[in-house]
Structures are given as C-alpha cells and as structure tokens.
Amino acid sequence: MTTAIRRRRVVVAALSVVLGLVLAGCGSGPSQVNAAAIVNGKVISVGQVQHLVDRAVELEPGAKVLADQRKLGDLSREVLGQLITHELISAYMAQNPVRIDPAQVSQLAEQIRSSLQPLPEGGASPEAIVANAATKVLEPEFLARDYLALAQIGGSEISSLKVTIDYAVLSPQNGGTGSLRDKALAKARELAAGYDEAKQVQQRDTASGELQWDTGTFEPLQINQELQGSALFGTPPGNVVAFQASAENAAWVIALVRDRQVGPPTADAGQTPLAATISMGQRVLQQWVDKAGVNVSPRYGVYDKIAMRLAPSEATSAGVLLPVKGAPQQ
C-alpha cells in the first residue's frame, strides 16, 4: 500500500512525511460558507488553506512551476490534508490523553528544519515539490508535535492489535486483462452485498481458480512492511477493503474484516521503530474519520480513508472501503 509517510522527505530516511486548491470548481459541501473542511465541528477555512498555499509558493521555488502550470491542486490538498490530520489527532486526544515530551518535539523539529534542502533545479518531480513546499510552510514544531502524537497513538495498539480477515490477492498473474483496480473494486462490492453472498463469492472464486481466498489473523509487526500501515489494520469489523499493496507492487489486496481486537500494550512496545508507530497511528485515526466527522468541500476533492489523505476524486482514491450489508457497524 502507498502510505503518506513515504511522500515527504523529512526527519529521517525511514520517515518521509505522513499526512498527506485552488480549483475553480464549486458545489455543495461543508455547511459553513468558505469552509474548506469541517473536522469534529471545527472549520478549516478556504482562506487559511489559500494563505498557506500562497506562502508555500513563495518559500519553494519549484512550486512556482506548479503555479505557472495551474497544477497547485495537489499542494492545496497536501496542506489541507495536514490540517485535517491535525484536527483528527486533537479529536482523539480529547478522549484519549497522550503525553508528548517537549524535549522530543524540539529535537524532531530541528531534524525537520535541517532536512529542508533545496530541490535540484529543474529536476524535481511534482510530488517532491509538493512535499517540500508543504513542509516548508508549516512550522517544524507543529509537524513534530503531530508526528510524535501519531507515534504515541500508534504505539498504544501496534504491539497488541490482531485482525482477522478473509482475503485474496489480485495480481497481474491472476488478474487477466483489463484494470486490476476495476476488478478489485468490483470484487469488493460483491463481498459487501452480505456475509452469505461473500461466502458464495469466495467458494465460487476458489472453485473456478479465479482467486484463492484464505482466512487469517494478523498482527502489524508480523506482516510484511508494505502492509504494516495499511487499511487492514484500521478498518472496523463488518467492512470490506480493497487497495493496491504498494506503489511498487501492482497487486491489489481484497479483504473482509471479520474481527479487530486490541489488548494492552506489551513491554517492548516502546522499541518499535518511529516510522511504524506513526503509520499505525494513522490507522487508529482512520476510525476517527467517522467518529469525529470529516466533511470536505468538493473543490478540494474527497477524503480517502484508505490513504488517509485527500484525493482529487473517488476515481483517483487509493481504494475502497465498504460496509457489509447487514453487518453491525462499530
């Protein structure tokens, strides 16, 4: 799965930012006028996002290229996505107090500050420009505090979480011709029709050889790295998810989440790498997208719970998350 952590080169090599418009489109959206998004009842204004985007263009020379090409949409989404994540963290911490060491905030902020090197002139990708510009425009202390909060939130579950899923992997080898994404999303919709229907789909697929379905219980630290921070670990029971395994892996994972159990943290939870706990923190927050409420103005796109960031549209989201018909929702 593609995680937002890989998108921004800050802090340390293993930690590339997490969190992931000036668009002319309008339409219905958050009820407050001029709201870019409403999270847990708090308004993030269009003006606030616009100010940060304008400032990012001033601070990051490469962003001027995006502006000239009228391609500032991704930068706006990145900035707004960071602000949304911040509000989700605040909503979580209001009910689950998290202690953040001020000395660690200062240390991490200094690492972020020192990591902001100039991009190679004319050789940086749009993704790198967006990541660098969005990092420059937000205070290092703001970013550091959110990263450390995510690490604490993720650390509370990463060593004791277990999920039980029915799953299959759709790959170029068994996917035949056509779009793997379209096939994976269609299969997810079949599973979401109901538990009885899902069982029939799995039996039919296995009998025909179309897909091999298995059932297993997994822990984040005992699964391959590209899936550790995936939606498998943030999706409540009674839901189906489908997503690409990673940017480097064309295969799509399709899973029906049967159970999600969290025990008390283990003694060695504090030894888990920072990047892993931050990634897991995103998955804990995934469940707060609905609890707190995230309402995004259509001019900025849609909030994608699979990637935990904004996407231009549903068609460009990282995957799909669907409730199983008839299943009790958490």
GROMACS .gro file of C-alpha atoms in nm:
model
  330
    1MET     CA    1   0.000   0.000   0.000
    2THR     CA    2   0.112   0.350  -0.063
    3THR     CA    3   0.135   0.532   0.266
    4ALA     CA    4   0.160   0.904   0.301
    5ILE     CA    5   0.465   0.860   0.519
    6ARG     CA    6   0.668   0.785   0.206
    7ARG     CA    7   0.567   1.111   0.042
    8ARG     CA    8   0.768   1.367   0.228
    9ARG     CA    9   1.143   1.350   0.293
   10VAL     CA   10   1.172   1.487   0.641
   11VAL     CA   11   1.302   1.378   0.973
   12VAL     CA   12   1.493   1.059   0.888
   13ALA     CA   13   1.534   0.841   0.584
   14ALA     CA   14   1.274   0.592   0.709
   15LEU     CA   15   1.031   0.874   0.781
   16SER     CA   16   0.918   1.058   0.474
   17VAL     CA   17   0.602   1.252   0.552
   18VAL     CA   18   0.275   1.119   0.658
   19LEU     CA   19  -0.015   1.330   0.621
   20GLY     CA   20  -0.089   1.384   0.325
   21LEU     CA   21  -0.688   2.419  -0.449
   22VAL     CA   22  -0.701   2.638  -0.580
   23LEU     CA   23  -0.952   2.472  -0.811
   24ALA     CA   24  -1.219   2.658  -0.989
   25GLY     CA   25  -1.489   2.400  -0.924
   26CYS     CA   26  -1.761   2.461  -0.670
   27GLY     CA   27  -2.056   2.262  -0.547
   28SER     CA   28  -2.224   2.162  -0.225
   29GLY     CA   29  -2.001   2.080   0.068
   30PRO     CA   30  -1.950   2.182   0.429
   31SER     CA   31  -2.243   2.386   0.557
   32GLN     CA   32  -2.035   2.685   0.666
   33VAL     CA   33  -1.964   2.931   0.388
   34ASN     CA   34  -1.596   2.940   0.284
   35ALA     CA   35  -1.514   2.617   0.467
   36ALA     CA   36  -1.250   2.401   0.301
   37ALA     CA   37  -1.328   2.126   0.551
   38ILE     CA   38  -1.508   2.070   0.880
   39VAL     CA   39  -1.348   1.823   1.121
   40ASN     CA   40  -1.510   1.739   1.454
   41GLY     CA   41  -1.719   2.056   1.417
   42LYS     CA   42  -1.415   2.280   1.360
   43VAL     CA   43  -1.394   2.479   1.038
   44ILE     CA   44  -1.075   2.490   0.832
   45SER     CA   45  -1.136   2.789   0.607
   46VAL     CA   46  -1.062   2.827   0.239
   47GLY     CA   47  -0.873   3.143   0.329
   48GLN     CA   48  -0.648   2.955   0.571
   49VAL     CA   49  -0.559   2.697   0.307
   50GLN     CA   50  -0.513   2.963   0.040
   51HIS     CA   51  -0.280   3.164   0.264
   52LEU     CA   52  -0.061   2.859   0.329
   53VAL     CA   53  -0.052   2.769  -0.041
   54ASP     CA   54   0.047   3.123  -0.138
   55ARG     CA   55   0.317   3.118   0.129
   56ALA     CA   56   0.440   2.776   0.006
   57VAL     CA   57   0.480   2.915  -0.346
   58GLU     CA   58   0.691   3.198  -0.203
   59LEU     CA   59   0.912   2.963   0.000
   60GLU     CA   60   0.958   2.680  -0.250
   61PRO     CA   61   1.094   2.789  -0.591
   62GLY     CA   62   0.974   2.469  -0.754
   63ALA     CA   63   0.616   2.546  -0.652
   64LYS     CA   64   0.622   2.844  -0.888
   65VAL     CA   65   0.641   2.594  -1.173
   66LEU     CA   66   0.325   2.427  -1.044
   67ALA     CA   67   0.157   2.767  -1.020
   68ASP     CA   68   0.257   2.860  -1.374
   69GLN     CA   69   0.118   2.529  -1.497
   70ARG     CA   70  -0.202   2.567  -1.294
   71LYS     CA   71  -0.120   2.250  -1.102
   72LEU     CA   72  -0.147   2.373  -0.746
   73GLY     CA   73  -0.431   2.133  -0.667
   74ASP     CA   74  -0.203   1.869  -0.516
   75LEU     CA   75  -0.029   2.127  -0.300
   76SER     CA   76  -0.363   2.256  -0.170
   77ARG     CA   77  -0.477   1.902  -0.092
   78GLU     CA   78  -0.148   1.825   0.084
   79VAL     CA   79  -0.175   2.134   0.304
   80LEU     CA   80  -0.543   2.077   0.381
   81GLY     CA   81  -0.476   1.709   0.446
   82GLN     CA   82  -0.216   1.800   0.708
   83LEU     CA   83  -0.462   2.034   0.879
   84ILE     CA   84  -0.732   1.764   0.875
   85THR     CA   85  -0.494   1.513   1.030
   86HIS     CA   86  -0.407   1.766   1.300
   87GLU     CA   87  -0.775   1.804   1.388
   88LEU     CA   88  -0.826   1.426   1.392
   89ILE     CA   89  -0.534   1.398   1.634
   90SER     CA   90  -0.692   1.665   1.853
   91ALA     CA   91  -1.027   1.484   1.848
   92TYR     CA   92  -0.860   1.158   1.952
   93MET     CA   93  -0.654   1.321   2.226
   94ALA     CA   94  -0.960   1.493   2.373
   95GLN     CA   95  -1.086   1.149   2.475
   96ASN     CA   96  -0.754   0.963   2.498
   97PRO     CA   97  -0.492   1.186   2.660
   98VAL     CA   98  -0.144   1.145   2.509
   99ARG     CA   99   0.173   1.275   2.671
  100ILE     CA  100   0.424   1.434   2.435
  101ASP     CA  101   0.773   1.518   2.560
  102PRO     CA  102   0.857   1.885   2.478
  103ALA     CA  103   1.226   1.794   2.450
  104GLN     CA  104   1.144   1.537   2.181
  105VAL     CA  105   0.933   1.794   1.997
  106SER     CA  106   1.227   2.034   1.990
  107GLN     CA  107   1.469   1.764   1.877
  108LEU     CA  108   1.243   1.638   1.600
  109ALA     CA  109   1.158   1.992   1.488
  110GLU     CA  110   1.527   2.064   1.447
  111GLN     CA  111   1.567   1.748   1.236
  112ILE     CA  112   1.278   1.859   1.017
  113ARG     CA  113   1.423   2.209   0.984
  114SER     CA  114   1.767   2.080   0.887
  115SER     CA  115   1.623   1.832   0.636
  116LEU     CA  116   1.470   2.101   0.416
  117GLN     CA  117   1.738   2.112   0.149
  118PRO     CA  118   1.685   2.296  -0.182
  119LEU     CA  119   1.545   2.076  -0.455
  120PRO     CA  120   1.753   2.022  -0.769
  121GLU     CA  121   1.665   2.296  -1.015
  122GLY     CA  122   1.453   2.162  -1.296
  123GLY     CA  123   1.498   1.801  -1.184
  124ALA     CA  124   1.243   1.761  -0.904
  125SER     CA  125   0.920   1.570  -0.959
  126PRO     CA  126   0.585   1.739  -0.889
  127GLU     CA  127   0.544   1.503  -0.592
  128ALA     CA  128   0.876   1.613  -0.443
  129ILE     CA  129   0.790   1.980  -0.499
  130VAL     CA  130   0.453   1.939  -0.325
  131ALA     CA  131   0.608   1.753  -0.031
  132ASN     CA  132   0.888   2.005   0.015
  133ALA     CA  133   0.662   2.308  -0.022
  134ALA     CA  134   0.400   2.178   0.221
  135THR     CA  135   0.669   2.100   0.478
  136LYS     CA  136   0.825   2.444   0.446
  137VAL     CA  137   0.501   2.630   0.500
  138LEU     CA  138   0.412   2.454   0.826
  139GLU     CA  139   0.606   2.519   1.145
  140PRO     CA  140   0.852   2.239   1.224
  141GLU     CA  141   0.724   2.232   1.584
  142PHE     CA  142   0.369   2.187   1.455
  143LEU     CA  143   0.476   1.894   1.238
  144ALA     CA  144   0.695   1.741   1.509
  145ARG     CA  145   0.417   1.752   1.765
  146ASP     CA  146   0.175   1.580   1.528
  147TYR     CA  147   0.428   1.311   1.431
  148LEU     CA  148   0.505   1.235   1.795
  149ALA     CA  149   0.135   1.230   1.880
  150LEU     CA  150   0.077   0.983   1.596
  151ALA     CA  151   0.365   0.771   1.725
  152GLN     CA  152   0.211   0.761   2.073
  153ILE     CA  153  -0.134   0.683   1.934
  154GLY     CA  154   0.004   0.407   1.711
  155GLY     CA  155   0.224   0.270   1.987
  156SER     CA  156  -0.083   0.209   2.200
  157GLU     CA  157  -0.202  -0.057   1.953
  158ILE     CA  158   0.080  -0.174   1.731
  159SER     CA  159   0.216  -0.442   1.964
  160SER     CA  160  -0.119  -0.587   2.070
  161LEU     CA  161  -0.354  -0.546   1.773
  162LYS     CA  162  -0.488  -0.852   1.591
  163VAL     CA  163  -0.720  -0.852   1.291
  164THR     CA  164  -0.895  -1.150   1.139
  165ILE     CA  165  -0.978  -1.124   0.770
  166ASP     CA  166  -1.092  -1.318   0.467
  167TYR     CA  167  -0.854  -1.210   0.194
  168ALA     CA  168  -0.736  -1.262  -0.160
  169VAL     CA  169  -0.465  -1.104  -0.373
  170LEU     CA  170  -0.541  -0.996  -0.727
  171SER     CA  171  -0.215  -0.976  -0.922
  172PRO     CA  172  -0.112  -0.926  -1.285
  173GLN     CA  173  -0.058  -1.303  -1.297
  174ASN     CA  174  -0.413  -1.398  -1.196
  175GLY     CA  175  -0.597  -1.080  -1.293
  176GLY     CA  176  -0.617  -1.143  -1.664
  177THR     CA  177  -0.664  -0.845  -1.893
  178GLY     CA  178  -0.809  -0.510  -1.800
  179SER     CA  179  -0.773  -0.286  -1.497
  180LEU     CA  180  -0.679  -0.460  -1.173
  181ARG     CA  181  -0.827  -0.166  -0.984
  182ASP     CA  182  -1.165  -0.203  -1.152
  183LYS     CA  183  -1.167  -0.578  -1.087
  184ALA     CA  184  -1.065  -0.541  -0.722
  185LEU     CA  185  -1.330  -0.277  -0.657
  186ALA     CA  186  -1.596  -0.487  -0.830
  187LYS     CA  187  -1.500  -0.787  -0.615
  188ALA     CA  188  -1.518  -0.572  -0.302
  189ARG     CA  189  -1.872  -0.469  -0.396
  190GLU     CA  190  -1.968  -0.836  -0.438
  191LEU     CA  191  -1.840  -0.916  -0.089
  192ALA     CA  192  -2.019  -0.617   0.061
  193ALA     CA  193  -2.358  -0.749  -0.055
  194GLY     CA  194  -2.378  -0.957   0.266
  195TYR     CA  195  -2.200  -1.229   0.462
  196ASP     CA  196  -2.385  -1.511   0.285
  197GLU     CA  197  -2.310  -1.355  -0.053
  198ALA     CA  198  -1.944  -1.311   0.045
  199LYS     CA  199  -1.918  -1.680   0.133
  200GLN     CA  200  -2.066  -1.778  -0.201
  201VAL     CA  201  -1.830  -1.545  -0.388
  202GLN     CA  202  -1.528  -1.694  -0.212
  203GLN     CA  203  -1.639  -2.051  -0.276
  204ARG     CA  204  -1.708  -1.976  -0.643
  205ASP     CA  205  -1.377  -1.797  -0.694
  206THR     CA  206  -1.178  -2.076  -0.528
  207ALA     CA  207  -1.357  -2.348  -0.723
  208SER     CA  208  -1.305  -2.173  -1.055
  209GLY     CA  209  -0.946  -2.077  -0.976
  210GLU     CA  210  -1.024  -1.710  -1.031
  211LEU     CA  211  -0.893  -1.617  -0.685
  212GLN     CA  212  -0.756  -1.802  -0.386
  213TRP     CA  213  -0.936  -1.695  -0.068
  214ASP     CA  214  -0.790  -1.753   0.276
  215THR     CA  215  -0.877  -1.657   0.632
  216GLY     CA  216  -0.608  -1.546   0.875
  217THR     CA  217  -0.533  -1.346   1.187
  218PHE     CA  218  -0.255  -1.089   1.151
  219GLU     CA  219  -0.054  -0.854   1.371
  220PRO     CA  220   0.107  -0.536   1.234
  221LEU     CA  221   0.461  -0.627   1.339
  222GLN     CA  222   0.437  -0.978   1.199
  223ILE     CA  223   0.338  -0.892   0.844
  224ASN     CA  224   0.541  -0.765   0.551
  225GLN     CA  225   0.638  -0.398   0.575
  226GLU     CA  226   0.436  -0.272   0.281
  227LEU     CA  227   0.114  -0.380   0.457
  228GLN     CA  228   0.201  -0.276   0.814
  229GLY     CA  229   0.045   0.067   0.778
  230SER     CA  230  -0.238  -0.040   0.550
  231ALA     CA  231  -0.613  -0.013   0.592
  232LEU     CA  232  -0.620  -0.379   0.701
  233PHE     CA  233  -0.532  -0.254   1.049
  234GLY     CA  234  -0.760   0.049   1.067
  235THR     CA  235  -1.085  -0.092   0.930
  236PRO     CA  236  -1.354  -0.199   1.180
  237PRO     CA  237  -1.515  -0.545   1.153
  238GLY     CA  238  -1.804  -0.572   0.913
  239ASN     CA  239  -1.631  -0.384   0.632
  240VAL     CA  240  -1.460  -0.474   0.305
  241VAL     CA  241  -1.144  -0.301   0.185
  242ALA     CA  242  -0.959  -0.318  -0.144
  243PHE     CA  243  -0.631  -0.138  -0.214
  244GLN     CA  244  -0.306  -0.169  -0.406
  245ALA     CA  245  -0.038  -0.338  -0.198
  246SER     CA  246   0.215  -0.059  -0.255
  247ALA     CA  247   0.340   0.184  -0.517
  248GLU     CA  248   0.599  -0.075  -0.618
  249ASN     CA  249   0.362  -0.372  -0.611
  250ALA     CA  250   0.084  -0.380  -0.870
  251ALA     CA  251  -0.116  -0.644  -0.681
  252TRP     CA  252  -0.442  -0.550  -0.511
  253VAL     CA  253  -0.548  -0.681  -0.171
  254ILE     CA  254  -0.918  -0.751  -0.114
  255ALA     CA  255  -1.025  -0.825   0.242
  256LEU     CA  256  -1.337  -0.870   0.451
  257VAL     CA  257  -1.255  -0.771   0.809
  258ARG     CA  258  -1.409  -1.021   1.049
  259ASP     CA  259  -1.258  -0.910   1.379
  260ARG     CA  260  -1.030  -0.642   1.525
  261GLN     CA  261  -0.903  -0.686   1.880
  262VAL     CA  262  -0.667  -0.465   2.081
  263GLY     CA  263  -0.504  -0.587   2.402
  264PRO     CA  264  -0.286  -0.397   2.649
  265PRO     CA  265   0.050  -0.274   2.509
  266THR     CA  266   0.336  -0.516   2.554
  267ALA     CA  267   0.654  -0.439   2.741
  268ASP     CA  268   0.859  -0.395   2.423
  269ALA     CA  269   0.612  -0.156   2.254
  270GLY     CA  270   0.849   0.136   2.307
  271GLN     CA  271   1.118  -0.031   2.095
  272THR     CA  272   0.912  -0.023   1.776
  273PRO     CA  273   1.061   0.200   1.501
  274LEU     CA  274   0.915   0.550   1.489
  275ALA     CA  275   0.803   0.518   1.126
  276ALA     CA  276   0.600   0.207   1.210
  277THR     CA  277   0.423   0.364   1.509
  278ILE     CA  278   0.343   0.680   1.311
  279SER     CA  279   0.198   0.467   1.033
  280MET     CA  280  -0.007   0.272   1.288
  281GLY     CA  281  -0.122   0.600   1.440
  282GLN     CA  282  -0.277   0.687   1.107
  283ARG     CA  283  -0.470   0.359   1.118
  284VAL     CA  284  -0.601   0.430   1.467
  285LEU     CA  285  -0.714   0.770   1.340
  286GLN     CA  286  -0.884   0.604   1.043
  287GLN     CA  287  -1.163   0.505   1.278
  288TRP     CA  288  -1.197   0.866   1.393
  289VAL     CA  289  -1.276   0.992   1.044
  290ASP     CA  290  -1.635   0.878   1.102
  291LYS     CA  291  -1.640   0.931   1.479
  292ALA     CA  292  -1.528   1.293   1.458
  293GLY     CA  293  -1.667   1.360   1.112
  294VAL     CA  294  -1.465   1.485   0.816
  295ASN     CA  295  -1.657   1.693   0.564
  296VAL     CA  296  -1.451   1.825   0.273
  297SER     CA  297  -1.555   2.085   0.017
  298PRO     CA  298  -1.580   1.924  -0.329
  299ARG     CA  299  -1.344   2.189  -0.468
  300TYR     CA  300  -1.063   2.006  -0.284
  301GLY     CA  301  -1.172   1.653  -0.373
  302VAL     CA  302  -1.266   1.375  -0.131
  303TYR     CA  303  -1.121   1.234   0.189
  304ASP     CA  304  -0.971   0.892   0.116
  305LYS     CA  305  -0.972   0.668   0.427
  306ILE     CA  306  -0.761   0.405   0.251
  307ALA     CA  307  -0.471   0.651   0.209
  308MET     CA  308  -0.573   0.880   0.498
  309ARG     CA  309  -0.534   1.185   0.277
  310LEU     CA  310  -0.723   1.385   0.018
  311ALA     CA  311  -0.775   1.258  -0.336
  312PRO     CA  312  -0.897   1.465  -0.632
  313SER     CA  313  -1.199   1.234  -0.672
  314GLU     CA  314  -1.336   0.891  -0.580
  315ALA     CA  315  -1.198   0.762  -0.909
  316THR     CA  316  -0.843   0.853  -0.804
  317SER     CA  317  -0.866   0.727  -0.446
  318ALA     CA  318  -0.628   0.461  -0.320
  319GLY     CA  319  -0.903   0.201  -0.299
  320VAL     CA  320  -1.242   0.143  -0.145
  321LEU     CA  321  -1.392   0.075   0.198
  322LEU     CA  322  -1.748  -0.061   0.202
  323PRO     CA  323  -1.974  -0.176   0.487
  324VAL     CA  324  -2.104  -0.531   0.455
  325LYS     CA  325  -2.480  -0.523   0.417
  326GLY     CA  326  -2.648  -0.648   0.734
  327ALA     CA  327  -2.329  -0.639   0.942
  328PRO     CA  328  -2.342  -0.450   1.274
  329GLN     CA  329  -2.123  -0.142   1.236
  330GLN     CA  330  -1.873  -0.048   1.506
   0.00000   0.00000   0.00000
